[in-house]
Coordinates of C-alpha atoms in Angstrom, one line a residue:
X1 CA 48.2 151.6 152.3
X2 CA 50.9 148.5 152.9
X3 CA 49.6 145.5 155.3
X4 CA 52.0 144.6 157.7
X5 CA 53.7 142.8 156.5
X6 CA 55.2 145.5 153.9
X7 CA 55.0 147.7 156.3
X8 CA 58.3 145.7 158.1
X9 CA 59.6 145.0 154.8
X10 CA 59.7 148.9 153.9
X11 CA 61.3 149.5 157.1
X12 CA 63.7 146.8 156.6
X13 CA 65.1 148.1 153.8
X14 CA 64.7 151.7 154.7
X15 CA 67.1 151.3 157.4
X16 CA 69.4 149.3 155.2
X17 CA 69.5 152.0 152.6
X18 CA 69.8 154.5 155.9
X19 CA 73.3 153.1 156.6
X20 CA 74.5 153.8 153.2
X21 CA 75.9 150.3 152.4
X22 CA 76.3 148.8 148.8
X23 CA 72.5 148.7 148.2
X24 CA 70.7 145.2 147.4
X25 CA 71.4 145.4 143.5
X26 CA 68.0 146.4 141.9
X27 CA 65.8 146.8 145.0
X28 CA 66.1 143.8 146.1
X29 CA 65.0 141.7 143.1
X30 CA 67.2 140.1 140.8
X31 CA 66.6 140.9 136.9
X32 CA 67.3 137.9 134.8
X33 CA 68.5 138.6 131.6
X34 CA 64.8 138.7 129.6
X35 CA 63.7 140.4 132.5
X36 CA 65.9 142.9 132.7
X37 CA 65.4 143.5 128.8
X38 CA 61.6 144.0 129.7
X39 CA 62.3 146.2 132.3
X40 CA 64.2 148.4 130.0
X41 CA 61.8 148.7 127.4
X42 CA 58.9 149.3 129.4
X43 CA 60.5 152.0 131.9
X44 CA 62.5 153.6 128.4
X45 CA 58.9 153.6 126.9
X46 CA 57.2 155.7 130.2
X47 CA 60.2 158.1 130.1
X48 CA 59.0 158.9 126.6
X49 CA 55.6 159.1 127.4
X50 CA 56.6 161.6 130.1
X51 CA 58.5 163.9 128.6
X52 CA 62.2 162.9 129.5
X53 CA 63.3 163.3 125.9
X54 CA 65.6 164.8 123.5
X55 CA 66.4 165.7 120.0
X56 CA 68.4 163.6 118.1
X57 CA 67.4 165.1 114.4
X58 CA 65.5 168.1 113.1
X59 CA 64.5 169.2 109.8
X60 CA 62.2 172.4 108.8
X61 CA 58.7 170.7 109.7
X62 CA 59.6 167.3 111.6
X63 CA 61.7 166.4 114.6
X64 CA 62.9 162.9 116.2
X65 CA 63.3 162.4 119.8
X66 CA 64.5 159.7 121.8
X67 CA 64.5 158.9 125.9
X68 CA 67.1 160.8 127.5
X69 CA 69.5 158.7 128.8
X70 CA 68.0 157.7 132.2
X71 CA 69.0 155.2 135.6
X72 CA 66.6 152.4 135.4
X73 CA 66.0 152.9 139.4
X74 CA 66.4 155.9 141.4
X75 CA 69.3 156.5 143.6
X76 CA 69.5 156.9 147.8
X77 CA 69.7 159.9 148.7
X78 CA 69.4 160.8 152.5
X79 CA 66.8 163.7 153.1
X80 CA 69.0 165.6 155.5
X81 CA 71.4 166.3 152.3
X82 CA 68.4 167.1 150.5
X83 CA 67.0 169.1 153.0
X84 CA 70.3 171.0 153.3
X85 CA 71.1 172.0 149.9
X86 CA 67.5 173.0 149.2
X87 CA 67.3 175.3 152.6
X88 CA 70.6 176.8 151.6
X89 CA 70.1 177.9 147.6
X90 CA 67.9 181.2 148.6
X91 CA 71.1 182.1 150.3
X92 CA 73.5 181.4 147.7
X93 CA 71.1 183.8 145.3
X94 CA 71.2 186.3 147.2
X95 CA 75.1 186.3 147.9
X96 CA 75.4 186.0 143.9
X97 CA 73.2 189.2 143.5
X98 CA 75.1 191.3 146.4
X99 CA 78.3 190.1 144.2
X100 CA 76.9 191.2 141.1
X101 CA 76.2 194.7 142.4
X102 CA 79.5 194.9 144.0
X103 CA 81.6 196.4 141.2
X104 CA 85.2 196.9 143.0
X105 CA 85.0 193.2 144.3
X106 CA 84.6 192.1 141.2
X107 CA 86.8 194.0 138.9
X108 CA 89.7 193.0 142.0
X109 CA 88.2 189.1 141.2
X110 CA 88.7 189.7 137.5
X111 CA 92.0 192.0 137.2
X112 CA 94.5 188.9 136.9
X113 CA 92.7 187.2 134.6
X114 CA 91.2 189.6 131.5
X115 CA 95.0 189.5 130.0
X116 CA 94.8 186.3 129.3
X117 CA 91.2 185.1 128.8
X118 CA 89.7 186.8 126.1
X119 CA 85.9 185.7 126.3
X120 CA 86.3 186.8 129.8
X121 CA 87.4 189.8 128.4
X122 CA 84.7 190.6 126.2
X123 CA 82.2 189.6 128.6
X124 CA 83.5 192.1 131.1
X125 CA 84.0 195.0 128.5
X126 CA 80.3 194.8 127.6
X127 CA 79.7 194.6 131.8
X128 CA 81.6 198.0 132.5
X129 CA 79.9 199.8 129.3
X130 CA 76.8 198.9 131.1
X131 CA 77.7 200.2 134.1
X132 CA 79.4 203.2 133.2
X133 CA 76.4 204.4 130.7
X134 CA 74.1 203.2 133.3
X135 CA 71.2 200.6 133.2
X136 CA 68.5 201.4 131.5
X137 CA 66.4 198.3 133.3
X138 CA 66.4 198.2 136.9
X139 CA 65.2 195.1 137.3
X140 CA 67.4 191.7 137.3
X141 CA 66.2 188.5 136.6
X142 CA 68.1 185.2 137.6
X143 CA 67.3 181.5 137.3
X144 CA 70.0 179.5 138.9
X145 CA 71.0 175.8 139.5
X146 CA 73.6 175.0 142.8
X147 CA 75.1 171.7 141.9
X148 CA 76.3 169.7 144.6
X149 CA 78.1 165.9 145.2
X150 CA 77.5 163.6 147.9
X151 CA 80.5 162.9 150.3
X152 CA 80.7 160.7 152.9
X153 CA 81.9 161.9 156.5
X154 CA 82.6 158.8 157.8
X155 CA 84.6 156.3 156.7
X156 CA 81.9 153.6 156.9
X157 CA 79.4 155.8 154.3
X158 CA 76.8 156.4 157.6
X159 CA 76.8 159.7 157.0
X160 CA 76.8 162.1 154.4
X161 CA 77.1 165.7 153.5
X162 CA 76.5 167.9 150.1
X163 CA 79.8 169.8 148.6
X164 CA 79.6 172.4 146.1
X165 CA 80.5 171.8 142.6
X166 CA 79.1 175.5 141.3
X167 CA 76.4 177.6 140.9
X168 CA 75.1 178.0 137.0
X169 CA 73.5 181.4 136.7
X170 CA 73.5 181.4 132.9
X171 CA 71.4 178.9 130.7
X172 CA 71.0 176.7 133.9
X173 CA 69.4 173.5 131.8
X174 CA 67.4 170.2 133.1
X175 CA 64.3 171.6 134.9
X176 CA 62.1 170.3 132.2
X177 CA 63.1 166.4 132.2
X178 CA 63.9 166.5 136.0
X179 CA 60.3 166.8 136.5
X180 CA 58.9 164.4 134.6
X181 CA 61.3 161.5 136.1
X182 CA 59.4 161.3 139.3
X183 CA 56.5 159.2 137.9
X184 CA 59.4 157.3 135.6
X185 CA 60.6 155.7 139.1
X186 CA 58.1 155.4 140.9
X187 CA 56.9 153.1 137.7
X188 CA 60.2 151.0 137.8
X189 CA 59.7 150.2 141.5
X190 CA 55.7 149.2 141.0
X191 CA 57.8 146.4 138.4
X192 CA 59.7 145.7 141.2
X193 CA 57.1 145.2 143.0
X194 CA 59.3 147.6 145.4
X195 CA 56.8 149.2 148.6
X196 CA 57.9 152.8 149.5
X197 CA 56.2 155.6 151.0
X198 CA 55.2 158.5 148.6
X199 CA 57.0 161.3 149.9
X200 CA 60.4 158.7 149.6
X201 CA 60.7 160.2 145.4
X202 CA 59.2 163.7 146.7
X203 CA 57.3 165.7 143.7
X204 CA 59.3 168.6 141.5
X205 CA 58.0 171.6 141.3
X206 CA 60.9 173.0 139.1
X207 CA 59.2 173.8 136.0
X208 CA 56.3 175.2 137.7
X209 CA 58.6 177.2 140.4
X210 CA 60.7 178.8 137.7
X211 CA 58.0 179.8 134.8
X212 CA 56.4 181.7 137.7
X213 CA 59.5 183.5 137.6
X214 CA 59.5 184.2 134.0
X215 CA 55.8 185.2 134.4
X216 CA 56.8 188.1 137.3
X217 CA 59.3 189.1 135.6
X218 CA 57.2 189.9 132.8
X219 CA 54.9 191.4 134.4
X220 CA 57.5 194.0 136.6
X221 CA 57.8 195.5 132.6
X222 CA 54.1 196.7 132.5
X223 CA 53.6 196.2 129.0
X224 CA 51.3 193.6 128.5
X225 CA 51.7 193.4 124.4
X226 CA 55.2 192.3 124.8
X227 CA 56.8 188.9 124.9
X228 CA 58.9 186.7 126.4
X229 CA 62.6 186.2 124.1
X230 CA 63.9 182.5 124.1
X231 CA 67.6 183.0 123.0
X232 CA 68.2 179.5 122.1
X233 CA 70.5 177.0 120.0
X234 CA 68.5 175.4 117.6
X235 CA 68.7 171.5 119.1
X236 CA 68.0 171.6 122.4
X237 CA 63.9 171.3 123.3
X238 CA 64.3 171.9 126.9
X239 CA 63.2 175.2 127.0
X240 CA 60.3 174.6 125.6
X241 CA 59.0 173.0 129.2
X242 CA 59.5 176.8 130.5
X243 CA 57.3 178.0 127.8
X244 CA 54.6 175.5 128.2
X245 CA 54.8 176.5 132.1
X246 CA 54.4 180.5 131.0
X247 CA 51.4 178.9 129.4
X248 CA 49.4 177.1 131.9
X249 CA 50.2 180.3 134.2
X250 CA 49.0 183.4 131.5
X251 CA 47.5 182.3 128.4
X252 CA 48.0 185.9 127.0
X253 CA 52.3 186.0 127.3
X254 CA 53.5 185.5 124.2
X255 CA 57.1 183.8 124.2
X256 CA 59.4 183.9 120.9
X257 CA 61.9 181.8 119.8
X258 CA 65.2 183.2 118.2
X259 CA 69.1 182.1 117.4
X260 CA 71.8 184.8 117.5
X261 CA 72.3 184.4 113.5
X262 CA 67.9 185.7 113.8
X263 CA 69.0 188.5 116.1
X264 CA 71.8 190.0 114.0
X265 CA 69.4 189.9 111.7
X266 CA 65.6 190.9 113.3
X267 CA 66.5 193.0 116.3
X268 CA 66.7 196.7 116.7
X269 CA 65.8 199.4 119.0
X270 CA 62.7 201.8 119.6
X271 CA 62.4 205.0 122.0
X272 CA 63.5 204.5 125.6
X273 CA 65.7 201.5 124.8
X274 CA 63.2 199.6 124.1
X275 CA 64.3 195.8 122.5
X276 CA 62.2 194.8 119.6
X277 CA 62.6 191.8 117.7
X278 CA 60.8 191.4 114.4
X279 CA 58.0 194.2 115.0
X280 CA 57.5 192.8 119.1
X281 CA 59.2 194.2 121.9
X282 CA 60.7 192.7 124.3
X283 CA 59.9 192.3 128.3
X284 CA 62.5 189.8 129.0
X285 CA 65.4 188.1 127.7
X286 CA 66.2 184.7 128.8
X287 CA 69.1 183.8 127.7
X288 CA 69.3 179.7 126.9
X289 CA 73.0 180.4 124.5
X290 CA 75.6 182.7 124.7
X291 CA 77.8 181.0 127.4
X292 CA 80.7 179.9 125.4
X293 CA 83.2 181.2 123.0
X294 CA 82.2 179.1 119.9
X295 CA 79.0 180.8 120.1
X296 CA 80.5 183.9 119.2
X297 CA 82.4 183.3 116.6
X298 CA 82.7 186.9 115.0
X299 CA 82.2 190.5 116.1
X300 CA 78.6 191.0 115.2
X301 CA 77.7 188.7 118.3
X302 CA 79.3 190.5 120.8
X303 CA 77.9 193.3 119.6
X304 CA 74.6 191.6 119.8
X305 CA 75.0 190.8 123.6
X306 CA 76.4 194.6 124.3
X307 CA 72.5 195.5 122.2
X308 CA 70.2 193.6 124.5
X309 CA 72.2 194.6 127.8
X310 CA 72.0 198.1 127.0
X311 CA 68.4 197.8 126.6
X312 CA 64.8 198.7 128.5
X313 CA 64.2 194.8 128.5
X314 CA 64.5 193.0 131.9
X315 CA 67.8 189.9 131.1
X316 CA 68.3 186.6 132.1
X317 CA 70.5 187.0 133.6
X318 CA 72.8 190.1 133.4
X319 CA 76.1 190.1 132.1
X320 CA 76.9 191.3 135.6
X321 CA 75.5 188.0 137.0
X322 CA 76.8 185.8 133.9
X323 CA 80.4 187.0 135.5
X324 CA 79.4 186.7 139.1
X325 CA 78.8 182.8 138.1
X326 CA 82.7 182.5 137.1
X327 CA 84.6 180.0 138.6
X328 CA 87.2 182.9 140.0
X329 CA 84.2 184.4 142.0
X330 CA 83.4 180.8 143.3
X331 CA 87.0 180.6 144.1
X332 CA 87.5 183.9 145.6
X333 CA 84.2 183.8 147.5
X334 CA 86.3 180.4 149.4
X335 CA 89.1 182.5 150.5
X336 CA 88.2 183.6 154.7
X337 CA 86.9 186.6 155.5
X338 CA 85.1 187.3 152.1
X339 CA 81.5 185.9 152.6
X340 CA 81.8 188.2 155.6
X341 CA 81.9 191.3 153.6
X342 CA 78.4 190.0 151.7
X343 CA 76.4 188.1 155.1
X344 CA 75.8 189.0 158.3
X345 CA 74.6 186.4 160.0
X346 CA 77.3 184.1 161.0
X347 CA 75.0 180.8 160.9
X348 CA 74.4 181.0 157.0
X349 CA 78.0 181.7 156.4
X350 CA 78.9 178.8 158.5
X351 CA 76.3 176.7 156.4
X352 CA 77.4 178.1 153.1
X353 CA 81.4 177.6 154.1
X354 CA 80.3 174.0 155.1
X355 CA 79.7 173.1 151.4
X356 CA 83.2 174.5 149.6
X357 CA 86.1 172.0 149.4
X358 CA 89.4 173.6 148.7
X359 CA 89.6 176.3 146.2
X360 CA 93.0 176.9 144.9
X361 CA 94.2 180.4 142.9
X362 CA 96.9 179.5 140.7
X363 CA 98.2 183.3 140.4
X364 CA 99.2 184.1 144.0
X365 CA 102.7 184.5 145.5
X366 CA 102.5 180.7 147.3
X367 CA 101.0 179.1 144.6
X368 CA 103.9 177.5 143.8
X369 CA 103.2 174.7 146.6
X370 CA 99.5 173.9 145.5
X371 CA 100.4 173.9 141.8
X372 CA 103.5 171.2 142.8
X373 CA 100.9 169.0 144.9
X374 CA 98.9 168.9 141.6
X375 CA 100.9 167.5 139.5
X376 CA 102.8 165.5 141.9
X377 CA 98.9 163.9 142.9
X378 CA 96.5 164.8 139.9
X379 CA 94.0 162.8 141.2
X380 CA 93.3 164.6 144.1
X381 CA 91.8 167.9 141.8
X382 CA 90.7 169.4 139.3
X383 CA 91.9 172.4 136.9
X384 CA 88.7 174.3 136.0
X385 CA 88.6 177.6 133.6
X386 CA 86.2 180.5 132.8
X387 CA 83.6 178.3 130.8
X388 CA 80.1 177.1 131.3
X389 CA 78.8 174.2 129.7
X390 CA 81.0 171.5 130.7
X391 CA 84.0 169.4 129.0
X392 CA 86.1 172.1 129.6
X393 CA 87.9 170.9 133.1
X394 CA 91.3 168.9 133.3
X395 CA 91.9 166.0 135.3
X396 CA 94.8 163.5 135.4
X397 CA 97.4 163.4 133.2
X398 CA 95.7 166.4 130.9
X399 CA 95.8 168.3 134.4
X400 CA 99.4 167.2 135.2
X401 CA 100.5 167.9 132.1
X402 CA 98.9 171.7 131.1
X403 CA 100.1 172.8 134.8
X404 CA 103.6 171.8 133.8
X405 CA 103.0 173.9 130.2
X406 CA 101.8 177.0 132.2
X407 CA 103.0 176.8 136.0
X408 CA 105.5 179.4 135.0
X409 CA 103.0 181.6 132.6
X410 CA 100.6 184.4 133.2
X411 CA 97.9 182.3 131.5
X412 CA 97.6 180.3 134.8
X413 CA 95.8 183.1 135.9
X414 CA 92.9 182.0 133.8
X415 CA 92.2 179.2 135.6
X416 CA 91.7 177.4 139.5
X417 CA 92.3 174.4 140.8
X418 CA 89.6 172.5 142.9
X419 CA 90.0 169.7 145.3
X420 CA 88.4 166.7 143.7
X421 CA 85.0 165.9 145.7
X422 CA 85.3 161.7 147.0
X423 CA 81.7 161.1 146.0
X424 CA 79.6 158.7 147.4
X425 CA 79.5 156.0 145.6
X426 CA 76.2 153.2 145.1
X427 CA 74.9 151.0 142.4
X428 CA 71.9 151.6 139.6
X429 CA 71.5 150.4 136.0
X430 CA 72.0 153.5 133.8
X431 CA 70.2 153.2 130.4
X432 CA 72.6 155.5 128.0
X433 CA 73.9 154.4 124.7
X434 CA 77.2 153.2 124.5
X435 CA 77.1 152.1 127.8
X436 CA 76.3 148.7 129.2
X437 CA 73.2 147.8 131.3
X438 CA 74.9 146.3 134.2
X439 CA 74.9 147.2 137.3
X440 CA 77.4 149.4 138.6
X441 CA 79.6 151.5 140.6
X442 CA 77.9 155.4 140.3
X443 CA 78.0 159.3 141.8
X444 CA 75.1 161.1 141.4
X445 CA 75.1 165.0 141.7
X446 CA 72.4 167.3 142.5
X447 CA 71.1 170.1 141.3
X448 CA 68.9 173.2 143.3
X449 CA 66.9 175.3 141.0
X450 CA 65.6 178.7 142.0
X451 CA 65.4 182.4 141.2
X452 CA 65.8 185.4 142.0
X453 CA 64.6 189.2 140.7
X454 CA 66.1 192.2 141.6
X455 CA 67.0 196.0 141.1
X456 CA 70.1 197.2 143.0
X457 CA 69.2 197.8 145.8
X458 CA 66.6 196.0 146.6
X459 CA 65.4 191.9 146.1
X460 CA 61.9 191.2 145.0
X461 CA 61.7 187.7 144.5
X462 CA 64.3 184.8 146.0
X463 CA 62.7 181.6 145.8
X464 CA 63.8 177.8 145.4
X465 CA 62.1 175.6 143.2
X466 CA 63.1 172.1 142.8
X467 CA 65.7 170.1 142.0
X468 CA 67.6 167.8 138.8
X469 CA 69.5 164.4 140.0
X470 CA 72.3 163.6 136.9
X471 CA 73.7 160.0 138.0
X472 CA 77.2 158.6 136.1
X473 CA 79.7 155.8 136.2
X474 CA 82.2 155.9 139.5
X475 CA 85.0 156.4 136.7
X476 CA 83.6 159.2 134.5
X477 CA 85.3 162.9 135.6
X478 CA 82.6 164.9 132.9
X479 CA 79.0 164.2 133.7
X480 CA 76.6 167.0 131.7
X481 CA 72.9 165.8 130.9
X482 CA 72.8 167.7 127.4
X483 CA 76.2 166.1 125.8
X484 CA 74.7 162.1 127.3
X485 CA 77.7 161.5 129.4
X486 CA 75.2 161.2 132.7
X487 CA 71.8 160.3 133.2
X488 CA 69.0 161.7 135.2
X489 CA 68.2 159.9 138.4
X490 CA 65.8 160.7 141.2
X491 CA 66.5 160.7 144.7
X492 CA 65.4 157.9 146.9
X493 CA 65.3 159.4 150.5
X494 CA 66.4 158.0 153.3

């Protein structure tokens, strides 16, 4: 495949990249201003063609995309970290399942908090009418991304090791565009005339892993006239790489589209439960909104959610596991002796412990230390609430300063504090708007895709399937793909 002569070269700069040093900016090749504007276009222009788009307008018959905001190059990423997080995200689903079914641990997880987080609240009232009428679908459905950051071990960078941001078990976006960016880098390294070995930006199988979920799920409901539900916000066309995945896998699985103003509106309820939605019922819900508070902004939609979780038709995911993904089970789970009560075998817990950094709660009789530390050194964490969906976490001053306002409040109960992950650090070119083409000073954070079906006691499906790289200036503390304050990368491994 390479003469030689590349072959050295490759090696070269494979054990370069190995030692985790300030990469040679670009690969290698410096970009000269025209150049650099070429490369732009042309590797902008391939996303496109590729599929790592979004929506930028929409009217009733015509929508405009644009390239998602993208690195120019991918970013060095040693396998063993890949290797790692992938091996470890079956375990993680099933420890959020044997949570999920474990109703006394988590109404002990919750009981501080429902006073003084009303979403919360609601969320776990519709969760323990659930559970007291009983389920009328046995089977559970998950899809869930484990996002991690890269932190050195040592102090020269040699080696690294992946740390636990969270685990998103609701809506968990970015399998769609993750898989088209493969061929995107492997493009802007051909212009680079950059050698590297095929399995170096390894394939993506996340779109095709998780619609075969979808697709099982579907069929565990044995009714072959119903569809697939889409619960989505109207500007957002990620989901529609799921659907077209459904597609390629059973022609005859219908999927519908519908926003929770439709639902109020089109849903309603045959014999048995049964969830139908404009004349079609239901096999699964997959739930791509409904994570925050704005999107209920009355009543009628929490009385939506409490419709479709009473019902026959198989959700993604439960409202059980929509709590289970809370920050306060993430922080609890941290706390010794707890994964013990879910895992037996004491290797995977040791593997699974390895990736938490300090987990603080803020409601405990000594918290009064940590909660001092925090202001005095804001840096050093970050204050993170109930929420999916990102821009909701403090850090800084905002943190300093809302710890002083509630240090001596119940409504610190709402919220936990993290240790601050020291991410690795390197350099790409990160093609966003707003943002200069330089290159600079980045973390990158990565994502595990997989799922999971279920009843209670029993798991029928835990599979991973691929992963999403989001890449954003050293400085930047919020870094969500959907919102374009990161970009999406791809690992170059090492």
């Amino acid at each position: 495949m390479y003469s030689d002569v590349q072959k050295d070269d490759l090696k070269r700069r494979n054990a370069d990249m190995s030692r985790v040093k300030p990469v040679e900016e670009d690969y290698g090749k410096p970009l000269t201003p025209e150049r650099l504007d070429e490369m732009i276009q042309r590797v902008t222009g391939w996303a496109l063609l590729n599929g790592a788009q979004r929506k930028i307008t929409a009217t009733e018959f015509r929508e405009r995309v644009e390239p998602v905001a993208i690195t120019l190059f991918p970013s060095i990423l040693p396998v063993d970290v890949l290797r790692k997080a992938k091996s470890l995200q079956t375990s993680f689903q099933t420890l959020i399942y044997k949570v999920a079914n474990d109703h006394e641990f988590m109404k002990e997880c919750f009981s501080g908090l429902l006073s003084v987080d009303a979403f919360t609240k609601q969320l776990w009232d519709i969760y323990e009418t659930v559970t007291n009428e009983g389920p009328a679908q046995e089977v559970s459905f998950t899809i869930t991304r484990n996002d991690f950051m890269m932190e050195s071990t040592e102090e020269d960078g040699a080696k690294q090791d992946c740390k636990q941001v969270e685990i998103n078990t609701f809506a968990a976006s970015g399998c769609g565009v993750a898989n088209s960016m493969v061929d995107v880098h492997r493009y802007s390294l051909s212009l680079q005339d950059f050698p590297f070995e095929e399995e170096q930006l390894p394939e993506n199988n996340s779109i095709d892993g998780l619609a075969q979920g979808l697709v099982k799920a579907w069929q565990l409901y044995k009714n072959k006239r119903a569809v697939i539900l889409f619960v989505v916000e109207p500007c957002t066309p990620d989901h529609r790489w799921l659907e077209r995945g459904v597609y390629r896998l059973d022609r005859s699985i219908k999927v519908i589209y519908r926003t929770f103003p439709q639902l109020i509106i089109q849903m309603s309820f045959g014999e048995n439960r049964k969830l139908i939605v404009d004349g079609a019922e239901v096999a699964v819900v997959y739930y791509r909104y409904g994570y925050a508070p704005k999107h209920y902004p009355t009543d009628a939609e929490f009385k939506l959610r409490l419709g479709m979780e009473r019902s026959r038709a198989i959700k993604c995911p439960t409202v059980a596991v929509h709590l289970a993904g809370c920050k306060k089970i993430q922080q609890v789970l941290a706390e010794p002796g707890v994964l013990e009560r879910f895992i037996d075998d004491t290797d995977v817990i040791k593997d699974i412990r390895s990736t938490f950094v300090g987990l603080y709660r803020l409601d405990a009789k000594d918290s009064s230390k940590i909660i001092t530390q925090a202001i005095q050194t804001p840096e050093r964490f970050v204050l993170k609430p109930q929420r999916e969906g990102g821009g909701s976490n403090l850090f800084g001053d905002d943190l300093r300063n809302y710890l002083e306002e509630i240090k001596e409040s119940p409504e610190r109960s709402a919220w936990i504090l993290m240790d601050r992950i020291q991410a690795t650090r390197h350099r790409n070119r990160l093609i966003r708007a707003g943002l200069g083409s330089e290159c600079r000073n980045v973390v990158s954070e990565l994502g595990i895709f997989g799922f999971h079906i279920s009843t209670p006691t029993s798991e029928l499906e835990n599979i991973e399937c691929g992963y999403l790289i989001r890449t954003k200036p050293e400085e930047a503390n919020e870094g969500g793909l959907c919102k374009g304050l990161s970009c999406l990368d791809t690992p170059f491994l090492v």
